[in-house]
Short mmCIF file of C-alpha atoms in Angstrom, two decimals:
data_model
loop_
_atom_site.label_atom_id
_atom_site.label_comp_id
_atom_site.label_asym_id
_atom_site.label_seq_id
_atom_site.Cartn_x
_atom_site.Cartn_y
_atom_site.Cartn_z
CA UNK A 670 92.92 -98.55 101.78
CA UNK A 671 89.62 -99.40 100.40
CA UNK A 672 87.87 -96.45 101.51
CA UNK A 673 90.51 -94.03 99.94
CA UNK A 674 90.31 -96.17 96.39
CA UNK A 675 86.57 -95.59 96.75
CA UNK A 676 87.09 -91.38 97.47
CA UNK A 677 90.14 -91.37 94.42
CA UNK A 678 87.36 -93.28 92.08
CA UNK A 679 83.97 -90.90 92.87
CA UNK A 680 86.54 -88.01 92.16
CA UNK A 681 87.63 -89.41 88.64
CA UNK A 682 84.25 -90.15 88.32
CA UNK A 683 82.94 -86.74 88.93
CA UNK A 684 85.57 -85.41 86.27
CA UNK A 685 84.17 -87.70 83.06
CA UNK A 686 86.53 -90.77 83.44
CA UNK A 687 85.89 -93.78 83.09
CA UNK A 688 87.39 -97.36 83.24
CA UNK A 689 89.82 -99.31 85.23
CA UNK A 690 91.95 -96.94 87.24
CA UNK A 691 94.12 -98.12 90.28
CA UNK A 692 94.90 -96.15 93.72
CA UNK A 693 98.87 -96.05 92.02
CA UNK A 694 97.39 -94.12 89.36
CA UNK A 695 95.77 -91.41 91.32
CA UNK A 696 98.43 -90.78 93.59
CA UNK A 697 101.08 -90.50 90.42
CA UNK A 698 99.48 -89.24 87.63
CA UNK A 699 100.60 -85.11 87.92
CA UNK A 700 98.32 -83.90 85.11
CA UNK A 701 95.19 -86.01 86.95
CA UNK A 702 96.25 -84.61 90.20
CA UNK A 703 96.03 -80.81 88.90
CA UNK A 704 92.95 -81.30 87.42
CA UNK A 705 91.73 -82.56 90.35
CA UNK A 706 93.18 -79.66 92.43
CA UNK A 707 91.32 -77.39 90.27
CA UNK A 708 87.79 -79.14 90.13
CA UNK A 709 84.93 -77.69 92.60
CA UNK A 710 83.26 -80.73 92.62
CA UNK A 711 86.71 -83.05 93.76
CA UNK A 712 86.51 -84.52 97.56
CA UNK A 713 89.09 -85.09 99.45
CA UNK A 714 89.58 -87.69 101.94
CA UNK A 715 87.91 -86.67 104.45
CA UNK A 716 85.42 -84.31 103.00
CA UNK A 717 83.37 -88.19 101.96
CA UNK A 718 79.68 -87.99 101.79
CA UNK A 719 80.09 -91.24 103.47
CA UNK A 720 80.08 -90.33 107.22
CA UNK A 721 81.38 -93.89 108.36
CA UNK A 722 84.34 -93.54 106.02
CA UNK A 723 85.00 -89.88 106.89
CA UNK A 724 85.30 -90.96 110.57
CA UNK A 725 87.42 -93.62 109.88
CA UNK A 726 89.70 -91.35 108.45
CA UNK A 727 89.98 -89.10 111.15
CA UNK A 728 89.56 -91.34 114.11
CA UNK A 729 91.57 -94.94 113.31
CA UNK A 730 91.77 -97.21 116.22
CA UNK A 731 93.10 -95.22 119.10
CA UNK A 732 92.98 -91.69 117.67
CA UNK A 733 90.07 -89.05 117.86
CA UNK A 734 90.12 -86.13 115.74
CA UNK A 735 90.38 -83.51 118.57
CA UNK A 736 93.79 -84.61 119.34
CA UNK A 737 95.01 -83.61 116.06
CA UNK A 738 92.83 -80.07 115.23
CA UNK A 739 93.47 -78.69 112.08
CA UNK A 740 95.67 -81.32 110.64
CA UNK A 741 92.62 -84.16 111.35
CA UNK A 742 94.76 -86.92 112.05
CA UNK A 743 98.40 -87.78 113.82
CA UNK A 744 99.03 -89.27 110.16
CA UNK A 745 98.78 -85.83 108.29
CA UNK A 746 100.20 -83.76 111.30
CA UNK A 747 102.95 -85.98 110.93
CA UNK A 748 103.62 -85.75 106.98
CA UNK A 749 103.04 -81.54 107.43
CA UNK A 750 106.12 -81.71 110.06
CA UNK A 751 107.98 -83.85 107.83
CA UNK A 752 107.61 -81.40 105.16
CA UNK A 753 108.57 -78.33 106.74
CA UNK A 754 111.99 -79.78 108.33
CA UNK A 755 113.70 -76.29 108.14
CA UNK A 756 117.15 -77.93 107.04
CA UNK A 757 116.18 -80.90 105.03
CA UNK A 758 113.73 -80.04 102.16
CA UNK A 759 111.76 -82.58 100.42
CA UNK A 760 110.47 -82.04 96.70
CA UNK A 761 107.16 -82.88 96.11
CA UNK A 762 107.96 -86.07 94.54
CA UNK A 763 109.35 -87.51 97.64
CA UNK A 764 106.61 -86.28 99.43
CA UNK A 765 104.99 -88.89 96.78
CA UNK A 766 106.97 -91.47 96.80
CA UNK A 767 106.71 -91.22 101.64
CA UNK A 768 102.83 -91.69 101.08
CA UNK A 769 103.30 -94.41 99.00
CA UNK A 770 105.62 -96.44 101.21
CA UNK A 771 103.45 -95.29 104.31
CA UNK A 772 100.20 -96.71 102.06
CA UNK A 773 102.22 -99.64 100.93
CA UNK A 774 103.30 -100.66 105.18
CA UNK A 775 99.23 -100.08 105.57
CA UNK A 776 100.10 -96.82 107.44
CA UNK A 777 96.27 -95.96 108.56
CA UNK A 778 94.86 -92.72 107.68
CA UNK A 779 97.07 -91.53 104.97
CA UNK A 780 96.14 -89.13 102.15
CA UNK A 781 96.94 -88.33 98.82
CA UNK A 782 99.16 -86.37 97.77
CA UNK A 783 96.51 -84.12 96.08
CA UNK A 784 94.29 -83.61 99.64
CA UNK A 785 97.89 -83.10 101.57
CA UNK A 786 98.58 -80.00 99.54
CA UNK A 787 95.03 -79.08 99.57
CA UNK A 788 94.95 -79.33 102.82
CA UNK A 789 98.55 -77.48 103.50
CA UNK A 790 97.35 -74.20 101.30
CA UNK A 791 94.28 -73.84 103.72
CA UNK A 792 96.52 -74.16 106.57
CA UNK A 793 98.99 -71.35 105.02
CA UNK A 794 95.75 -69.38 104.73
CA UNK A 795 94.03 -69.62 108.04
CA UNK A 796 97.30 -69.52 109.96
CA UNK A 797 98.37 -66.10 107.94
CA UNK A 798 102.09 -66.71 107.76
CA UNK A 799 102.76 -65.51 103.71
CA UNK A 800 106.51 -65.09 103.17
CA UNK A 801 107.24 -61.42 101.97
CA UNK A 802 109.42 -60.77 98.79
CA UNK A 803 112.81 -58.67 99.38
CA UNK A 804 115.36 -57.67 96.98
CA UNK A 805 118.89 -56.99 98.26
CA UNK A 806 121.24 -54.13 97.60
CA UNK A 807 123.27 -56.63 95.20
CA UNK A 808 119.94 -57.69 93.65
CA UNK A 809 119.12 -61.21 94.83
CA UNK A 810 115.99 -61.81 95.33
CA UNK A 811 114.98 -63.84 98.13
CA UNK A 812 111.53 -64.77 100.94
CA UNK A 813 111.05 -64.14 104.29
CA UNK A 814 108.88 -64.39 107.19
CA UNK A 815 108.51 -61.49 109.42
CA UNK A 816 109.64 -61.76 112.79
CA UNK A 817 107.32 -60.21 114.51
CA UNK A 818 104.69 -63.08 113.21
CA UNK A 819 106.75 -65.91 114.53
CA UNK A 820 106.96 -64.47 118.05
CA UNK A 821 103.33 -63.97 117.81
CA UNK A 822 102.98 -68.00 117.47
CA UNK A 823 105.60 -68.34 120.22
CA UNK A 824 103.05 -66.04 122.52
CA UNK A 825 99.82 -68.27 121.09
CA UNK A 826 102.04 -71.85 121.98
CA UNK A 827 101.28 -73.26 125.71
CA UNK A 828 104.17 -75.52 125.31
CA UNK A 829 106.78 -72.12 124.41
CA UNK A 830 104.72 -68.93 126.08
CA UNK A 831 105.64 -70.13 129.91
CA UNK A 832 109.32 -69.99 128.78
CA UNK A 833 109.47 -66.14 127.60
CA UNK A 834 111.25 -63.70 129.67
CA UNK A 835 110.37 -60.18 129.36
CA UNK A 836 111.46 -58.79 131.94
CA UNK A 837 115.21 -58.32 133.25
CA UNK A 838 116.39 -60.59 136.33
CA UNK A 839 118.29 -59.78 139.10
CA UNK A 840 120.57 -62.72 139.81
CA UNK A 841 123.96 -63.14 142.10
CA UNK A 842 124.99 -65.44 139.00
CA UNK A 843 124.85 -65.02 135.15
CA UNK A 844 123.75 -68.18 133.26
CA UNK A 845 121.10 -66.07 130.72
CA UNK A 846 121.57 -62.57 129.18
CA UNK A 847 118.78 -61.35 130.46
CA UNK A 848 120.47 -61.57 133.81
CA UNK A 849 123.61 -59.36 132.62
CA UNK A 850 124.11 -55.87 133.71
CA UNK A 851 123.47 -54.70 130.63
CA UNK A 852 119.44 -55.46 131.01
CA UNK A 853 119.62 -54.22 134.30
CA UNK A 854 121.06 -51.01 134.12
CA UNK A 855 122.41 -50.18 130.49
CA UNK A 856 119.19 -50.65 128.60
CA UNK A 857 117.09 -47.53 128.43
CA UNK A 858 113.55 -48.26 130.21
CA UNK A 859 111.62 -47.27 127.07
CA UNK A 860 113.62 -50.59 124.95
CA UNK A 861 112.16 -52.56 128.53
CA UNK A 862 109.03 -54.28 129.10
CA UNK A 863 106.69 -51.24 130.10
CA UNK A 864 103.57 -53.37 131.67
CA UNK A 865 103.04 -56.07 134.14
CA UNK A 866 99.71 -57.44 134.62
CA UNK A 867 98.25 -58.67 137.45
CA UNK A 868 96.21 -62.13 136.18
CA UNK A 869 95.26 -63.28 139.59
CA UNK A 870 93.15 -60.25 139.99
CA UNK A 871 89.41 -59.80 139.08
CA UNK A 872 89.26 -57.75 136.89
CA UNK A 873 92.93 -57.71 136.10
CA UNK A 874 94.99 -54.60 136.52
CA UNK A 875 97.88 -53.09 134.13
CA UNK A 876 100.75 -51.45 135.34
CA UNK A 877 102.65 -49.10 132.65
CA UNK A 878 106.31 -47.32 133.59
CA UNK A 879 106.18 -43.79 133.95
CA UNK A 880 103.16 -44.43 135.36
CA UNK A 881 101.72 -42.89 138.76
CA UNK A 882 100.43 -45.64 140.89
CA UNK A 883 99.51 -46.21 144.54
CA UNK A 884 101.11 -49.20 146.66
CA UNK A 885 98.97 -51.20 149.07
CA UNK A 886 100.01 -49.07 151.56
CA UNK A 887 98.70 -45.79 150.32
CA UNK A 888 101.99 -44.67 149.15
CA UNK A 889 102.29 -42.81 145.33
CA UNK A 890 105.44 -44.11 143.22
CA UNK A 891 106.11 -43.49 139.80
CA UNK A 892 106.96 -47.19 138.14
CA UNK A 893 110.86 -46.71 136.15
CA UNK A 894 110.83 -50.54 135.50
CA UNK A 895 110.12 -54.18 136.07
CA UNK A 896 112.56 -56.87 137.35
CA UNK A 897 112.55 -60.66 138.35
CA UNK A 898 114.07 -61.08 141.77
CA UNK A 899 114.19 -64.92 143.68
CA UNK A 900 111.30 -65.95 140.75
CA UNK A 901 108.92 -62.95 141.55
CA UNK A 902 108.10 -60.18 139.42
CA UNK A 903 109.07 -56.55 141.83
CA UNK A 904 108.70 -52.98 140.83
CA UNK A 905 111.72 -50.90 140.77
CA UNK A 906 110.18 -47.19 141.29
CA UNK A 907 110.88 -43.64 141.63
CA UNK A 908 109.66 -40.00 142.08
CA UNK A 909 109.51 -38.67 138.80
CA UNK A 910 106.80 -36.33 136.94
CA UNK A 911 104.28 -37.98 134.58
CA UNK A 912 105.11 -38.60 130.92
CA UNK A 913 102.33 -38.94 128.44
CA UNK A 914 104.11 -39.83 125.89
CA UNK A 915 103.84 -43.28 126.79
CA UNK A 916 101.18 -43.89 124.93
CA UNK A 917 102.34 -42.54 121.93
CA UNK A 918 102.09 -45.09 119.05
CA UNK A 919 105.40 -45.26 116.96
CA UNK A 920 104.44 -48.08 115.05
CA UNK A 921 106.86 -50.86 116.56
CA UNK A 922 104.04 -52.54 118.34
CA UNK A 923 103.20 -56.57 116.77
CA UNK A 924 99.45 -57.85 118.11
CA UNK A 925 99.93 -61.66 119.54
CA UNK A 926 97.53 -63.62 121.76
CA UNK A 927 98.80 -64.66 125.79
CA UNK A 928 97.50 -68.45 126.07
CA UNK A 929 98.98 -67.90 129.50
CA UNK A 930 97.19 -64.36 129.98
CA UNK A 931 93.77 -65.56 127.37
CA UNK A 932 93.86 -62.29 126.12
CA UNK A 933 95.56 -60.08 123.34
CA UNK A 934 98.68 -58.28 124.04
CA UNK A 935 100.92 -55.84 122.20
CA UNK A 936 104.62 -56.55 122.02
CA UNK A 937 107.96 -54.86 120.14
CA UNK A 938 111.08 -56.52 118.91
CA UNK A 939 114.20 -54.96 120.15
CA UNK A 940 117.44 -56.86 119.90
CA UNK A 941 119.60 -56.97 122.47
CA UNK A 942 122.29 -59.17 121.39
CA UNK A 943 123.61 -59.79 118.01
CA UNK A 944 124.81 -63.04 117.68
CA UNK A 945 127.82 -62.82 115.65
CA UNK A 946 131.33 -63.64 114.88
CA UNK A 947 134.05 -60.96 114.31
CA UNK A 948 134.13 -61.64 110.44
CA UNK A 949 130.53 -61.24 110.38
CA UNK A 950 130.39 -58.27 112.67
CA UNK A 951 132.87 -56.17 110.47
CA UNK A 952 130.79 -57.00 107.58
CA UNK A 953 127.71 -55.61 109.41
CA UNK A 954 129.54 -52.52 110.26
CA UNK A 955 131.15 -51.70 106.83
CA UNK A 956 134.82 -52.75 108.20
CA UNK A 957 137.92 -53.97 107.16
CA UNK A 958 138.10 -57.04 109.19
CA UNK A 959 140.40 -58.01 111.29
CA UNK A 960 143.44 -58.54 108.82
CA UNK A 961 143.22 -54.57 108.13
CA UNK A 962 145.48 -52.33 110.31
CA UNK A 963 142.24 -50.92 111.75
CA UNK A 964 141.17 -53.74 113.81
CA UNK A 965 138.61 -53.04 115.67
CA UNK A 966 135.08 -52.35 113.98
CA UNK A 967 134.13 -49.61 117.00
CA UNK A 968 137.11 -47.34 117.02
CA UNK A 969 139.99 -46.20 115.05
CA UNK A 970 142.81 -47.76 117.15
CA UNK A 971 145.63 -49.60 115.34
CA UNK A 972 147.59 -48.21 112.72
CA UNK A 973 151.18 -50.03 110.95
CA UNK A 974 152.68 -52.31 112.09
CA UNK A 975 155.50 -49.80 113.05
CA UNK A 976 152.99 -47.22 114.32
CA UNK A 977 151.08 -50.51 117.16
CA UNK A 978 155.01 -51.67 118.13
CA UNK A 979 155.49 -47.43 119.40
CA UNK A 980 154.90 -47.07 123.30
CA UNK A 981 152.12 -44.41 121.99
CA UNK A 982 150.80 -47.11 119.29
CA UNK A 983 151.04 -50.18 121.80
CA UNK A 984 149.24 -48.65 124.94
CA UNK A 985 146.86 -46.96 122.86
CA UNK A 986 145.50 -50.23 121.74
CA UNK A 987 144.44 -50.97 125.45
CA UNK A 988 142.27 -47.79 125.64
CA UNK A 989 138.95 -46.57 123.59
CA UNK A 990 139.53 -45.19 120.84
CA UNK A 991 137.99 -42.22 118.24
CA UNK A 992 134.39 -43.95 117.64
CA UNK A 993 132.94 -45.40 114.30
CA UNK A 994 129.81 -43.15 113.56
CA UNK A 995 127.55 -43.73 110.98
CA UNK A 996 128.00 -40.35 109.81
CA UNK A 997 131.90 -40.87 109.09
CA UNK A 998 131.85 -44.38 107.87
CA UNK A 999 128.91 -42.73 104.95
CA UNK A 1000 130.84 -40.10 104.17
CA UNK A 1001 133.96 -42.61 103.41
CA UNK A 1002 132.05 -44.68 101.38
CA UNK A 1003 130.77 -42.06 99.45
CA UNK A 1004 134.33 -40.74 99.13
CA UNK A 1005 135.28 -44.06 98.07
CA UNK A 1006 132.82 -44.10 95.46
CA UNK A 1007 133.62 -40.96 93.73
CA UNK A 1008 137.19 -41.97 93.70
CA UNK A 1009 135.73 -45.04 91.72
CA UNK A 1010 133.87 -42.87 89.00
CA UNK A 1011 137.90 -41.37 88.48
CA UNK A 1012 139.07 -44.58 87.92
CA UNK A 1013 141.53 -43.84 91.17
CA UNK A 1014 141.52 -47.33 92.55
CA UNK A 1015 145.02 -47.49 94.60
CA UNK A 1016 143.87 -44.19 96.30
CA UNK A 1017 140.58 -45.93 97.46
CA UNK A 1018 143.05 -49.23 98.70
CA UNK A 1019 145.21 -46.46 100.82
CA UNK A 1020 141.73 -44.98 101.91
CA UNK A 1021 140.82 -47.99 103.50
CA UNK A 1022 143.36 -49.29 104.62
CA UNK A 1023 143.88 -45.66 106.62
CA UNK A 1024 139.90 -45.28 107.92
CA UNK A 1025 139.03 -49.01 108.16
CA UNK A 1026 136.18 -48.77 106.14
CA UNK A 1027 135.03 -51.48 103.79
CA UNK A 1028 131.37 -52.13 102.35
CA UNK A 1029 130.27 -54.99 100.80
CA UNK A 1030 127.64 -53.75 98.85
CA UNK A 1031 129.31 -50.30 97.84
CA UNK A 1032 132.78 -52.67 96.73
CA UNK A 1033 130.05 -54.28 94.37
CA UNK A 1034 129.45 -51.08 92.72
CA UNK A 1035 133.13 -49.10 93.42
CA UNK A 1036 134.27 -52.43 91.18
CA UNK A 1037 131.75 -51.69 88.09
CA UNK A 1038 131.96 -48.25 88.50
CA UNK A 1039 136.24 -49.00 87.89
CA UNK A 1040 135.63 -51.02 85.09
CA UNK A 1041 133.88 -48.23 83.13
CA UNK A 1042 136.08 -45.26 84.55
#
């Protein structure tokens, strides 16, 4: 506690004040604190010119500063995780008023407030994570984090990289989806995995699909794609003739480091399952729902009442029906539209409740464009 009164005072110090001023004052004072943020010459905690105070700060009783890289200290790693709880935000004066308990209990280690945000932007910075600003169709604006960036940490953890699965499994039961038939036979190979590598040889080898390669018995095979079977990685392969095109670049491919692998990799994000329920999966798909007499967001079966409780209406809801396309479900929306700039709005009801299709974001705009027919 001493030691950070002593760092708080040298910094008001180095700013022009003078007199009395206690450790409660630093930490609370907000128009101190951003003059301090701002000065070249303010030190934070453990940037002391004092090198006995510096290490206490890093290394209290127990600790050593390697355990804790970048944050310094179990203390700071600890207030960083506790401010970046995903579903339970804290404002910064909460974040205030935990470091003041935590100084209060004689919590070792513990910063300011100023140094913990200080500290926090160069993490944001080194780390590279910057949230990118979207607008939506409706015009909310809103942040997000690429995906392709968060796998990339997920590749760089030790504790998460043993755990990824990129290949399809070939399993007598089903208890993941990448064990479903789907994976295994439905998925075009180009959506797959294309390389294994071989990180018990020296130097290590690639293997690419589509590739010509030559077993360890002198036979040629073409690789088609790369399974799991009882825990070990197995080449499915064919004859088939060479496809350069495999090393076309078509700019899906995200840069991450293998800990597992120490070296850099290339990977692509293709989802395979869209985790869903039916609600949201007709409002994906520009549908109805499942209250419309269209029920089904794929096809056009259904119909009336009258028309499903027919022999022809009631078996045909047990077979496919004429597909959704994106090309028809456009064209109805557009119709729809038009019918909005007439001022027609029971003839766009009856049009969707006879083709099934309902947007969201067009209905925004089929409603204004009503209002001013």
């Amino acid at each position: 506690m001493q030691a950070q009164l002593n760092v708080g005072i040298q910094a008001i110090e180095l700013l022009g004040y003078q007199g009395n001023h206690g450790l409660g004052k630093i930490t609370t004072d907000l128009e101190l604190e951003d003059e301090l943020l701002n000065n070249n010459n303010y030190r934070t905690l453990w940037d002391s010119e004092n090198e006995s105070e510096s290490e206490y700060e890093f290394s209290p009783p127990g600790e050593t500063a390697e355990n804790w890289v970048l944050h310094g200290s179990k203390t700071v790693f600890m207030l960083d995780l506790l401010d970046n709880l995903p579903r339970l935000q804290f404002s910064d004066d909460t974040i205030k008023a935990i470091i003041w308990v935590m100084k209060e209990c004689g919590t070792p280690n513990v910063p300011t407030f100023t140094a913990f945000h200080m500290l926090q932007q160069k993490l944001d910075c080194s780390i590279g994570l910057t949230p990118e600003h979207h607008t939506s169709s409706l015009g909310n604006y809103f942040y997000v984090l690429h995906p392709a960036k968060l796998f990339a940490l997920d590749w760089a953890n030790p504790l998460v990289c043993p755990h990824i699965n990129p290949f399809p499994e070939i399993k007598e039961s089903m208890s993941e989806f990448w064990q479903g038939e789907k994976w295994l036979s439905e998925v075009p190979i180009d959506e797959l995995s294309p390389m294994w590598a071989d990180l018990e040889r020296v130097p290590r080898v690639h293997f690419y699909v589509k590739e010509l390669v030559r077993l360890s018995n002198g036979r040629c095979v073409v690789l088609k794609r790369w399974v799991i079977w009882k825990r070990e990685v197995h080449g499915e392969v064919y004859d088939i003739a060479y496809n350069s095109e495999i090393y076309s670049d078509n700019g899906v491919w995200h840069e991450a480091h293998d800990c597992k692998a120490e070296e850099e990799i290339l990977f692509q994000l293709i989802p395979h399952v869209l985790p869903a329920d039916n609600p949201q999966q007709s409002e994906n798909t520009s549908h109805v729902g499942g209250q419309g007499n269209m029920k089904c967001c794929r096809d056009l079966r259904g119909g009336t009442d009258a028309e499903k409780e027919s022999d022809t209406g009631y078996h045909g809801m047990f077979s496919p029906g004429i597909p959704h396309t994106p090309r028809n479900t456009v064209d109805c929306l557009r119709e729809q539209i038009a019918l909005a700039c007439l001022g027609r709005q029971k003839t766009i009801e009856k049009l969707q409740t006879e083709t099934g299709v309902k947007d969201k974001t067009a209905g925004f705009w089929i409603k204004i464009l009503l209002e001013k027919a």
